[in-house]
Coordinates of C-alpha atoms and ligand atoms in Angstrom, one line a residue:
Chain A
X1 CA -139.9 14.6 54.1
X2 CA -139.7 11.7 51.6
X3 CA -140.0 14.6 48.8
X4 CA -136.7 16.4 50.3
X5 CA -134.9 13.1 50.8
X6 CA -135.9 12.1 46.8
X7 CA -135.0 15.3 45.8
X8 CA -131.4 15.2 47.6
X9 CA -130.9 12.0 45.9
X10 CA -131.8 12.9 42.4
X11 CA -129.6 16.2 43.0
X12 CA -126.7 14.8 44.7
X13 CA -126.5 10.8 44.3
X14 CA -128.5 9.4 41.2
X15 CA -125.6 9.4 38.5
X16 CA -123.0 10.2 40.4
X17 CA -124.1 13.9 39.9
X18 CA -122.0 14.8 42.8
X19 CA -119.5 14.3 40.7
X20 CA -120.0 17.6 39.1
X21 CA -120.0 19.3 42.3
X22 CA -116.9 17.8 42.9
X23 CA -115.3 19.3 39.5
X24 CA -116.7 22.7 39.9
X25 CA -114.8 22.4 43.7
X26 CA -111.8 21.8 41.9
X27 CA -111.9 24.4 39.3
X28 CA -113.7 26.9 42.1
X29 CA -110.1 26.5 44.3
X30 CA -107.6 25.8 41.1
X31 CA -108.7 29.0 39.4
X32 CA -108.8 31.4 42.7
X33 CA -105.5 30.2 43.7
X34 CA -103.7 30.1 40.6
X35 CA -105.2 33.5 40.0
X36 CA -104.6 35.3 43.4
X37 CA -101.0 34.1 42.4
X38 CA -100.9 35.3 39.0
X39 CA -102.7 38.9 40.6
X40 CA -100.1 38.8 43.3
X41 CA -97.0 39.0 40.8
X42 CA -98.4 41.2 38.4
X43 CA -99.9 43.3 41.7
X44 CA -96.1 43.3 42.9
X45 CA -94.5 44.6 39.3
X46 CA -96.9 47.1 38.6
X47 CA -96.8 48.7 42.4
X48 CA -93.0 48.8 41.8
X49 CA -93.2 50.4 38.2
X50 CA -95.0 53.1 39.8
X51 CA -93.4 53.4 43.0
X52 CA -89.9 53.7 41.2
X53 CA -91.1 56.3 38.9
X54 CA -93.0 58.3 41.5
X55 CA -89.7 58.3 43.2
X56 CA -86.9 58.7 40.4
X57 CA -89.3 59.8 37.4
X58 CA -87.3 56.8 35.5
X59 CA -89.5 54.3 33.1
X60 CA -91.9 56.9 31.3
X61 CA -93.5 54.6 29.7
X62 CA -93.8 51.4 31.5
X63 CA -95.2 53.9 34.8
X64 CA -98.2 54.9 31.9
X65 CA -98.8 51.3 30.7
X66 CA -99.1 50.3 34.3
X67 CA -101.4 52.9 34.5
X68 CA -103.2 52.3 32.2
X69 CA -103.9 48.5 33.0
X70 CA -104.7 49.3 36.3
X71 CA -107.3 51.9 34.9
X72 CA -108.9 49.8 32.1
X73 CA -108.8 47.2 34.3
X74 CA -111.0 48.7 37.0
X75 CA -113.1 50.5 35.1
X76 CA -114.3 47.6 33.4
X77 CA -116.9 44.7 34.5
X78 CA -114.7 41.7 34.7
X79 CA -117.5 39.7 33.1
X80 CA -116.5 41.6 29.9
X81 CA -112.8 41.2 30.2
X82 CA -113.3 37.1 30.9
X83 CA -115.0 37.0 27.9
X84 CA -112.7 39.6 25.6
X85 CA -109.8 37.2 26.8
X86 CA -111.9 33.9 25.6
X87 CA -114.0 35.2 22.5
X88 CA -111.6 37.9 21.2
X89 CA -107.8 36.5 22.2
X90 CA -108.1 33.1 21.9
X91 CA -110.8 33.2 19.4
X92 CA -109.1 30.5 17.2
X93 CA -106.7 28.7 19.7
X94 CA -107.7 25.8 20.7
X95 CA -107.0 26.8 25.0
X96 CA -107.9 24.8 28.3
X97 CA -110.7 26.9 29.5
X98 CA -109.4 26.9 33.1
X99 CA -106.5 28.4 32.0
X100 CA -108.5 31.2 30.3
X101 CA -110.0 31.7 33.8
X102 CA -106.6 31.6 35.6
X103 CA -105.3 34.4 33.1
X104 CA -108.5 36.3 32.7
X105 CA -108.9 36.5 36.9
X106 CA -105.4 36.9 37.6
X107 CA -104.8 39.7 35.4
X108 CA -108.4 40.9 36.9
X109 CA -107.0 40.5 40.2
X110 CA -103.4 42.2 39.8
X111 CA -104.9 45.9 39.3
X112 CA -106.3 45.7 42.2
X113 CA -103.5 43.9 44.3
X114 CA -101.6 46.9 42.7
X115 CA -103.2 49.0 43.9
X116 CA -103.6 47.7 47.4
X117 CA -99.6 47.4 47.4
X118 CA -98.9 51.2 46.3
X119 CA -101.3 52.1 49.6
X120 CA -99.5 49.5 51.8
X121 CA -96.1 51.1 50.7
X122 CA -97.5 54.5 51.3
X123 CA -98.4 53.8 54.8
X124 CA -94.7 53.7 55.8
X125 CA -94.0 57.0 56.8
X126 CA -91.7 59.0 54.9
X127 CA -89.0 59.4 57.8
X128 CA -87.9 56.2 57.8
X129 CA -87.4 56.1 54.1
X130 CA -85.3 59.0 54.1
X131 CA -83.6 57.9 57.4
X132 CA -82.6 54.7 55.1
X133 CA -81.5 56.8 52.0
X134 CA -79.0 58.5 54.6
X135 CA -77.2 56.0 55.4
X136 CA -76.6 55.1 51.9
X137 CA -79.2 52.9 51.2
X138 CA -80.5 52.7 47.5
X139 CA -83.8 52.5 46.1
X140 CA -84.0 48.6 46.6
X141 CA -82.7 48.4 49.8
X142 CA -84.6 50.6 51.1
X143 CA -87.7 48.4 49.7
X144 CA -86.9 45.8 50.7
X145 CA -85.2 46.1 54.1
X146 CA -87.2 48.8 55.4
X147 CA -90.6 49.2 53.5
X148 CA -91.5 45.8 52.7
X149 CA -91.5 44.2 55.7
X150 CA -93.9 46.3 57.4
X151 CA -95.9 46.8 54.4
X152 CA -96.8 43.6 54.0
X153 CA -98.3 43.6 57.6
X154 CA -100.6 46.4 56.6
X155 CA -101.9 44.9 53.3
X156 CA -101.8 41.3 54.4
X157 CA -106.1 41.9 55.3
X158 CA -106.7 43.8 52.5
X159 CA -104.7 41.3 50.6
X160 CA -106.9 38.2 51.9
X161 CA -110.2 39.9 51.1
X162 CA -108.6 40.3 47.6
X163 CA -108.6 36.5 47.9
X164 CA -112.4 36.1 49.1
X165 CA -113.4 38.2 46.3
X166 CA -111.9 36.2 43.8
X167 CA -113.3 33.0 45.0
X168 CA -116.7 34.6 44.5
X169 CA -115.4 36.1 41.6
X170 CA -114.8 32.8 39.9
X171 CA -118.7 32.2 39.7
X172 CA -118.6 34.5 37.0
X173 CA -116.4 31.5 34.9
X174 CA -119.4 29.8 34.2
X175 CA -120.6 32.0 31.9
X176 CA -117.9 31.5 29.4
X177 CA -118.8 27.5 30.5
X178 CA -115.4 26.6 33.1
X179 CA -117.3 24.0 35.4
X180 CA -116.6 25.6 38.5
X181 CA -119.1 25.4 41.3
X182 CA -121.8 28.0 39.8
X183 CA -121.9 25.6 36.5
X184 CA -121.7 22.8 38.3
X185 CA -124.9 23.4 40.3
X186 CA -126.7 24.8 37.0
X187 CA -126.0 21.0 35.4
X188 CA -127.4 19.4 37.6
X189 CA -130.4 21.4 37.7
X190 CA -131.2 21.7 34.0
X191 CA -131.5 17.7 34.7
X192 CA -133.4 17.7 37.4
X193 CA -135.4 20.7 37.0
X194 CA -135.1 21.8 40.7
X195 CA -132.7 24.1 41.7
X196 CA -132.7 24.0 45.5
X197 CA -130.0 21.3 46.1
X198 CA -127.5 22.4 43.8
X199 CA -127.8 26.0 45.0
X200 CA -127.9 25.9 48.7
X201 CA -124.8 23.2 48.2
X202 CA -122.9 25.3 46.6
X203 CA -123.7 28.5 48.7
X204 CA -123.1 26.3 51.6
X205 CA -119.7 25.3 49.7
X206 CA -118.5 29.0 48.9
X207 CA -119.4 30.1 52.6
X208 CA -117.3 27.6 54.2
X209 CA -114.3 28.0 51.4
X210 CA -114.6 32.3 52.3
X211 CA -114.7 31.5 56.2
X212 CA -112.1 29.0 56.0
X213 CA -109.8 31.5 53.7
X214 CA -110.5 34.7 56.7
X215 CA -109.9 32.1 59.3
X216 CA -106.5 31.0 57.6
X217 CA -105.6 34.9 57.1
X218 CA -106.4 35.9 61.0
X219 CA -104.2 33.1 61.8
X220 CA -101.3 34.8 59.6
X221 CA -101.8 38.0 60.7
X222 CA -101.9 36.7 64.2
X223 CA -98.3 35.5 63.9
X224 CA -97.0 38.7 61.6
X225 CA -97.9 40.5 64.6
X226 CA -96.3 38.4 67.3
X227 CA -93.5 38.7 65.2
Chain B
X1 CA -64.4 69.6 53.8
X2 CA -67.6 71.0 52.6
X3 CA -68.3 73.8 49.9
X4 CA -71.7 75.1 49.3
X5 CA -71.7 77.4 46.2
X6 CA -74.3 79.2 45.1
X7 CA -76.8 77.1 46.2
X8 CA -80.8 77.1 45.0
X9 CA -83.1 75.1 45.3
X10 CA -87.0 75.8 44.2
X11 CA -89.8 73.7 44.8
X12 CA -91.6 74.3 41.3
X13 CA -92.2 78.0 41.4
X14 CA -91.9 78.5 45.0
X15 CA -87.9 79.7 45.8
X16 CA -87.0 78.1 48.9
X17 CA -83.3 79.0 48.7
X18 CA -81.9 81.3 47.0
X19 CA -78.0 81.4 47.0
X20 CA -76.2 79.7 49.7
X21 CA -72.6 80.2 50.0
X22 CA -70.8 78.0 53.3
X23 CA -68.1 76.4 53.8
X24 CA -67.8 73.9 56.8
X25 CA -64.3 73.1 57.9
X26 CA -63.3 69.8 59.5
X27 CA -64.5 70.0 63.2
X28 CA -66.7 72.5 62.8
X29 CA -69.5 72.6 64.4
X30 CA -72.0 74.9 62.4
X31 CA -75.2 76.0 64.0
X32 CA -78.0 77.4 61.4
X33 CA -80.4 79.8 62.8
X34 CA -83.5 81.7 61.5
X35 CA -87.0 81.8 61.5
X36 CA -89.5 78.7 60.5
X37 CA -89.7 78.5 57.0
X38 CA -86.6 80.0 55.8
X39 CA -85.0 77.0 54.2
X40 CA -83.0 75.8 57.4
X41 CA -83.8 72.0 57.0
X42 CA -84.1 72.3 52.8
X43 CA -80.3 72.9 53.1
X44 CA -79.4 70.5 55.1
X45 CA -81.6 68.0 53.1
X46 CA -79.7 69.3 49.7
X47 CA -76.0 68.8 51.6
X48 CA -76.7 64.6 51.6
X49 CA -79.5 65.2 48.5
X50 CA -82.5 63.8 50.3
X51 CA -83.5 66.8 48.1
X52 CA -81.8 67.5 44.7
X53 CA -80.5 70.8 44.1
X54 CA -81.9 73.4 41.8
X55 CA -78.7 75.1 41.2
X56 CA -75.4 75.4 42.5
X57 CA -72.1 73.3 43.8
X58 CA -71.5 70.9 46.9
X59 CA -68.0 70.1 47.0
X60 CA -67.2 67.5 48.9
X61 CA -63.8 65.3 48.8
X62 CA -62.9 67.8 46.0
X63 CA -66.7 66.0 44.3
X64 CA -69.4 68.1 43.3
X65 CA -71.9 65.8 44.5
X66 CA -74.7 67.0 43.0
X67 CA -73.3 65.7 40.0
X68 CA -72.6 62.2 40.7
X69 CA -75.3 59.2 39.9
X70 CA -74.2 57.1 42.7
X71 CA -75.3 58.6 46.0
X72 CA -75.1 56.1 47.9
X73 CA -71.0 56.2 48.8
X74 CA -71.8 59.9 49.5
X75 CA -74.4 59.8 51.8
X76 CA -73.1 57.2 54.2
X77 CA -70.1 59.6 54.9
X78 CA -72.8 62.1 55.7
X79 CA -75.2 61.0 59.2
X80 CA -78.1 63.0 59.1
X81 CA -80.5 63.0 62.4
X82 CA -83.7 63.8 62.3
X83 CA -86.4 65.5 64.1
X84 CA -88.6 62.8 64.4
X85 CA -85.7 60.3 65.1
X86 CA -87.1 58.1 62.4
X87 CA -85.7 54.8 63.9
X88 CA -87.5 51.5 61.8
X89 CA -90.4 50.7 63.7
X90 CA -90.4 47.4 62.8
X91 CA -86.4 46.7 63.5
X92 CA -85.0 46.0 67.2
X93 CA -82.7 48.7 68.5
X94 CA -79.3 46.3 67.6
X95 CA -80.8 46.0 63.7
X96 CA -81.5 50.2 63.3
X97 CA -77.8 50.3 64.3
X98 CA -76.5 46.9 62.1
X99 CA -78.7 47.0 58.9
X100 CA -76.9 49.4 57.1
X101 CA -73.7 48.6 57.8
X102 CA -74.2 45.2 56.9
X103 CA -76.6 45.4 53.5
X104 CA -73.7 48.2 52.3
X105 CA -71.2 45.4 53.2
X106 CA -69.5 47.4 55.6
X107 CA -68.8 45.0 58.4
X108 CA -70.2 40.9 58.5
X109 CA -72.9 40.5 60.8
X110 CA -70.8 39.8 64.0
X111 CA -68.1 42.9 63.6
X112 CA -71.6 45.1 63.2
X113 CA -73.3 43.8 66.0
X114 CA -70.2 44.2 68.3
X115 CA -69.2 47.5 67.3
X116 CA -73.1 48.2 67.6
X117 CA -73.2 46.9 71.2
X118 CA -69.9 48.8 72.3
X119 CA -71.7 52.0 70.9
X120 CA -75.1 51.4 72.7
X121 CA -72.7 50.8 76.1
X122 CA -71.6 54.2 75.2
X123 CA -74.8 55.7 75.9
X124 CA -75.4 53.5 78.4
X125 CA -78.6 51.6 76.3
X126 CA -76.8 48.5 75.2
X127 CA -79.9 46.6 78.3
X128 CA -82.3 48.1 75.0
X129 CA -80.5 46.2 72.4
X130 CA -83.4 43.7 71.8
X131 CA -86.1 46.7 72.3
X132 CA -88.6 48.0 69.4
X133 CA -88.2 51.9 69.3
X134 CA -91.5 52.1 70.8
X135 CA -90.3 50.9 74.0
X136 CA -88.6 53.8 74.6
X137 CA -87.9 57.5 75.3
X138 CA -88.1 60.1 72.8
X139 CA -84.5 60.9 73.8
X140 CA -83.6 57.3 74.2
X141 CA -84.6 57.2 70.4
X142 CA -83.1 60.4 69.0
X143 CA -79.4 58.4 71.0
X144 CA -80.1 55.7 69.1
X145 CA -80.5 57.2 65.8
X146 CA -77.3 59.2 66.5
X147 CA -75.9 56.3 66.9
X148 CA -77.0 54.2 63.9
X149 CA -75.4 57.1 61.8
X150 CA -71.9 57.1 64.5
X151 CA -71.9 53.2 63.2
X152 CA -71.0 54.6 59.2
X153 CA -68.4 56.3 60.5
X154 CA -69.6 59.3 58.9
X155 CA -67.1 62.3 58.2
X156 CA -69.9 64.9 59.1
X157 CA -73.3 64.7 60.8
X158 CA -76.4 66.8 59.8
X159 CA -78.5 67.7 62.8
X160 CA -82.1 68.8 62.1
X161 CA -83.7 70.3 64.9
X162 CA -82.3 67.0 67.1
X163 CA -84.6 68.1 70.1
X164 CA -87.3 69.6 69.3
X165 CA -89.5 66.4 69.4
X166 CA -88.6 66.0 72.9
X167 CA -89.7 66.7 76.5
X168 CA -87.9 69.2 78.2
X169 CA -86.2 66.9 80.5
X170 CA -85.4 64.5 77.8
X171 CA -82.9 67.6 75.9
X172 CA -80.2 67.2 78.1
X173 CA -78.9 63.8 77.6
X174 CA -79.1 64.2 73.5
X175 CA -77.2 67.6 73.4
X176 CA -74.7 65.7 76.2
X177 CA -74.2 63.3 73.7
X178 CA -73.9 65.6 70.9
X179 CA -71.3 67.5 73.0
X180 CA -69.2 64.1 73.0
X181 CA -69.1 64.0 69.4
X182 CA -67.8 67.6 69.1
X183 CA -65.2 67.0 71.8
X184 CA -63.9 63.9 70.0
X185 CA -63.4 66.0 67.3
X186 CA -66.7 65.1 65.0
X187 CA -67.5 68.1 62.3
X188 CA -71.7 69.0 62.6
X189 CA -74.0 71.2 61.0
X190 CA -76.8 71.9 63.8
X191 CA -80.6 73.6 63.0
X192 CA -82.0 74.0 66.2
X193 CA -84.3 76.4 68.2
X194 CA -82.4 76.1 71.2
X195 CA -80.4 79.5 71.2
X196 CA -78.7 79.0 74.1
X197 CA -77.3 75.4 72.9
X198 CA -76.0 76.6 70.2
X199 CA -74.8 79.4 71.5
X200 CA -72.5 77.7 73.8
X201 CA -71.4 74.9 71.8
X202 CA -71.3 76.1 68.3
X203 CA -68.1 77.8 67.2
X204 CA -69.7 78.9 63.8
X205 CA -73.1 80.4 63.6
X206 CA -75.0 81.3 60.4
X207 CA -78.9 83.7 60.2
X208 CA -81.0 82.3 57.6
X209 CA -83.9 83.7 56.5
X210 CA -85.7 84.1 53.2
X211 CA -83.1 81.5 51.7
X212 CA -80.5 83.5 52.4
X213 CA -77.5 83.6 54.9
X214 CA -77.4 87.4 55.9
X215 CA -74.5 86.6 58.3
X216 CA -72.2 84.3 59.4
X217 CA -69.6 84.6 62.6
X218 CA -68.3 83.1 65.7
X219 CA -71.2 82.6 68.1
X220 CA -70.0 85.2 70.1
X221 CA -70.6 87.8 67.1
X222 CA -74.0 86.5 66.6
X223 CA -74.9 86.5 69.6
X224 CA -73.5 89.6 71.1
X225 CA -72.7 92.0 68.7
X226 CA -75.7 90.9 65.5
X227 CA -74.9 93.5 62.4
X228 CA -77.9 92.6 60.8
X229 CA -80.6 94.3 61.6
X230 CA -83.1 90.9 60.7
X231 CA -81.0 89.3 62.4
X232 CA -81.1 91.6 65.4
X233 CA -85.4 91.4 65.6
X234 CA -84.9 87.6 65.3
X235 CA -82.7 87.5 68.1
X236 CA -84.8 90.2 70.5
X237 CA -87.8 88.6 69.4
X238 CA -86.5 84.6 70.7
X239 CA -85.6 86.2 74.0
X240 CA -88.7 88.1 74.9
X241 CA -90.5 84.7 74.7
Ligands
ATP301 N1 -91.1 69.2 49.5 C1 -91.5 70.5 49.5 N2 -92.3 70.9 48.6 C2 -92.7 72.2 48.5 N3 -92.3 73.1 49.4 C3 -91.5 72.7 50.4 C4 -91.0 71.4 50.5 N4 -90.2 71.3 51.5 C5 -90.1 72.5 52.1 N5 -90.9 73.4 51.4 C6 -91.1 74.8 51.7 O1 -89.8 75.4 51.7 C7 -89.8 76.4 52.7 C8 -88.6 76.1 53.7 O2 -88.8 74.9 54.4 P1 -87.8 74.4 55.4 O3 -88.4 73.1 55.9 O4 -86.5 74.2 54.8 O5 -87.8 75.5 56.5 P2 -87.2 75.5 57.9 O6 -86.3 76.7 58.0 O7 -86.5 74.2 58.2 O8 -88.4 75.8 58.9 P3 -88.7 75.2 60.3 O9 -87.9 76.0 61.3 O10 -90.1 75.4 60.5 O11 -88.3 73.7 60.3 C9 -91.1 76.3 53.5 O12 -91.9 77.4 53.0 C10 -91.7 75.1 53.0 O13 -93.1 75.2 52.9
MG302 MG1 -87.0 72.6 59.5

């Protein structure tokens, strides 16, 4: 017992090393948030790109840039692309390193918020497109009043476990060296040599951030539905 | 007020029509017959260009409308109803009926949700006003949708199969309504499998098949005295059923 207790207080409390844990927190929830942002806009241009040319065969080109981000982008560890961003972009900038992870996850994130947005639009039935397009509608009315809306229900859970992902995703950060949670813990225990504490603290932290992230979304959907 | 020239439309190599000639007065009331497949809804879908021609003229207002960029002025003076009614699931019954109108700048909010109301009363549905479409009838919906495009004030309504989603017993009170619009004078182009409907209410009738019209009369020449002998098996063949 005394062992656990000294080994708690060597992890956690001797030099304020809960301090750490405390930083990694921050970057953990700074970087997913940021990030599912940043996925969320780029997620909501490049679903549009395609969508409008799918529909009026206008934009060539920018429809086979999106696709090709949304290709590279899943076809690829994200591991690598964090680390192309860092090593190979800013090489010889002097960058914040959460920012690196913001961008690097974000742009990570919006291929496949893309994607999950061209399905959602895709689940409105065709009808009720056309039925908008008869009364004289145009393309972005009819987006916006008519598939939007009901879209958003649909993808809103595939949506939040977009979210969850990234906040496990972010773990990867700490191999480029962001202090986020995963780093955090690894500090402490290249000083203490025992990596119990650190790691079943953070995996308790991560746990309650997912579960309080699905509880947040059920709540959402709750009310979309009521609406 | 409509002129269909030469009409074609192909769906890569596939010909779906091939040559449509028609010309739809005002109050017509045009009923297009043939058998599945034969291009009966692609023309209809070409005359408010849901789909876009292959070849061929659509005068309307003295416009070829295939030609214009800007649909949207067009297609709100053409209603189209569909088969599957196609109301927005996730609208009440007052907001299918007001959106339009109001996003197109029509009418402000209030006028549209009066005039809506006064329509609804008209069909004796104005108790749904605050219902989703799934809270009702098949033909409480296909009313609806008739009357979200009645709302544009459209100079000519499509019909596209209007009842062949519904129950039997529901048929009546959307072809009721439909007779309305004729008798107030409202010019329609009607697909529909019900022979006898059109039979009785259409004063134009036209045989499709193949993409083709192979004739085009009064109902009563259709119907009584067919020349065509495709025609003829079409018709023997719908009433030995
Ligand atoms: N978007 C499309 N792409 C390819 N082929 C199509 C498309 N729409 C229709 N077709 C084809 O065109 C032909 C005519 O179809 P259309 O729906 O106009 O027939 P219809 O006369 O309305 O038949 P029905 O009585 O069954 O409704 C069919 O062979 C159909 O498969
Ligand atoms: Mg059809």
């Amino acid at each position: 017992m005394n062992y656990i207790i000294e080994n708690f207080y060597y992890s956690v409390i001797y030099d304020n090393r809960y301090k750490f844990i405390l930083e990694g927190l921050r970057n953990t929830c700074l970087i997913a948030f940021l990030a599912v942002i940043l996925g969320t806009i780029i997620g909501v241009v490049i679903a549009i790109i395609r969508n409008y040319h799918e529909n009026t065969n206008k934009l060539p080109i920018l429809n086979y840039l999106a696709k090709v981000y949304v290709t590279v982008i899943r076809g690829t560890p994200s591991i690598l692309q964090l680390m192309i961003i860092y090593y190979i972009i800013f090489k010889s900038v002097d960058v914040n390193i959460v920012f690196v992870g913001v961008l690097a996850f974000g742009i990570n994130s919006g291929a496949y918020v893309a994607e999950i947005i061209r399905a959602g639009i895709n689940s409105i039935n065709k009808g009720q497109i056309e039925a908008g397009y008869s009364l004289g509608l145009n393309y972005s009315k009819v987006m916006r009043y008519i598939v939007f809306p009901p879209a958003i229900k649909n993808i809103l859970p595939a949506l939040g476990n977009e979210f969850i992902t990234l906040v496990k995703e972010t773990a990867v950060g700490a191999y480029i060296g962001i202090v986020e949670l995963t780093k955090a813990s690894d500090i402490i225990a290249s000083r203490t040599y025992d990596y119990f504490f650190p790691l079943i603290i953070i995996a308790i932290i991560y746990l309650s951030l997912t579960i309080f992230i699905s509880k947040l979304l059920n709540i959402m959907e709750r009310r979309l539905k009521n609406d | 007020m409509i002129e269909i020239k030469n009409l074609k439309k192909n769906f890569g190599e596939k010909k779906v029509l091939k040559g449509i000639n028609l010309i739809v007065e005002k109050g017509d009331r045009i009923g297009l017959i043939g058998p599945s497949g034969c291009g009966k809804s692609t023309l209809l879908r070409c005359v408010n260009l849901l789909e876009k021609p292959t070849e061929g003229e659509i005068i309307f207002n003295n416009n070829d409308i295939c030609k214009l960029s800007d649909l949207s002025n067009i297609r709100r003076k053409i209603g189209m109803v569909f088969q599957q009614f196609n109301l927005f699931e996730h609208l009440t019954v007052l907001d299918n009926i007001t959106l339009a109108p109001i996003k197109l700048k029509i009418m402000d909010e209030t006028t549209a949700k009066k005039e809506a109301i006064k329509l609804l009363k008209e069909i004796k549905l104005d108790s749904y006003a605050n219902s989703y479409p799934k809270e009702l009838s098949g033909g409480q919906k296909q009313r609806v949708a008739i009357v979200r495009t009645l709302i544009m004030n459209p100079d000519i309504i499509l019909f596209d199969e209007p009842t062949s989603a519904l129950d039997p017993e529901m048929i009546g009170e959307v072809t009721e309504l439909i007779s309305t619009l004729a008798n107030n004078g409202m010019t329609m182009v009607i697909v529909s499998h019900e022979l006898n409907f059109i039979k009785s209410f259409c004063n134009k009738v036209a045989f499709i098949n193949d993409g083709k019209i192979l004739e085009i009369g009064t109902s009563k020449e259709i119907f009584n005295n067919p020349k065509n002998e495709k025609l003829k098996s079409f018709l023997s063949k719908i009433k030995n059923k």
